[in-house]
Amino acid sequence: MNTRKMIFMTMFVAIAVAGSAFVSFPAGIARAYPIQHTVNVIVAIVMGPGAAVVVAFMTGLVRILTGTGSLLAFPGGMIGAFLAGVLYRRFKKNWSTGIGEVIGTGLIAPLFAVPYAKILMGTTVTALFFLPPFLVSTVSGTIIGLLLAPRLLKLKIFRDLQ
């Protein structure tokens, strides 16, 4: 991996971490942090699924270490980022990235969150407990990402990363 890509990945981690501190809203029993999903969509389009998963993992790790996130940041962010990147790579359409992010984070991640939360957090809840906040967060962030991505890709620096 080249230094330029690593710098951009680090920049996106910083944007997601800082964005989570400033942009959130109540979503049922949890809070929605849409900037993580915005970053997932943009990185999946610009750099692919591997980079998107690494950025989502590092964002979750930094947020947990700084006390601004929960352990649910891992399955929520990484599954959506991976699926978004894979679907973009397959179809080369921004909308496919959005579908991947929403399905991955909004529908698949809650299923992974149940045993994950039970083992690591000691909670006993069902997937329906996680579904609404995950969906609200990912849909709002995905919309923002899909609005920003075409504008960012007009910049030469982002086109060169693709």
PDB file of C-alpha atoms in Angstrom, residues 21 49 93 103 127 141 146 151 155 157:
ATOM      1  CA  ALA A  21     -18.245  13.873  18.307  1.00  0.00           C
ATOM      2  CA  PRO A  49     -13.516  -2.658   0.202  1.00  0.00           C
ATOM      3  CA  LYS A  93     -22.351   2.502  -9.513  1.00  0.00           C
ATOM      4  CA  ILE A 103     -27.809  -3.881   3.880  1.00  0.00           C
ATOM      5  CA  ALA A 127     -31.599  -8.372  16.613  1.00  0.00           C
ATOM      6  CA  GLY A 141     -25.085   8.575   6.591  1.00  0.00           C
ATOM      7  CA  LEU A 146     -23.926   9.443  -1.887  1.00  0.00           C
ATOM      8  CA  ARG A 151     -18.549  16.029  -5.850  1.00  0.00           C
ATOM      9  CA  LEU A 155     -11.409  16.603  -7.641  1.00  0.00           C
ATOM     10  CA  ILE A 157      -6.784  14.108  -5.980  1.00  0.00           C
TER      11      ILE A 157
END
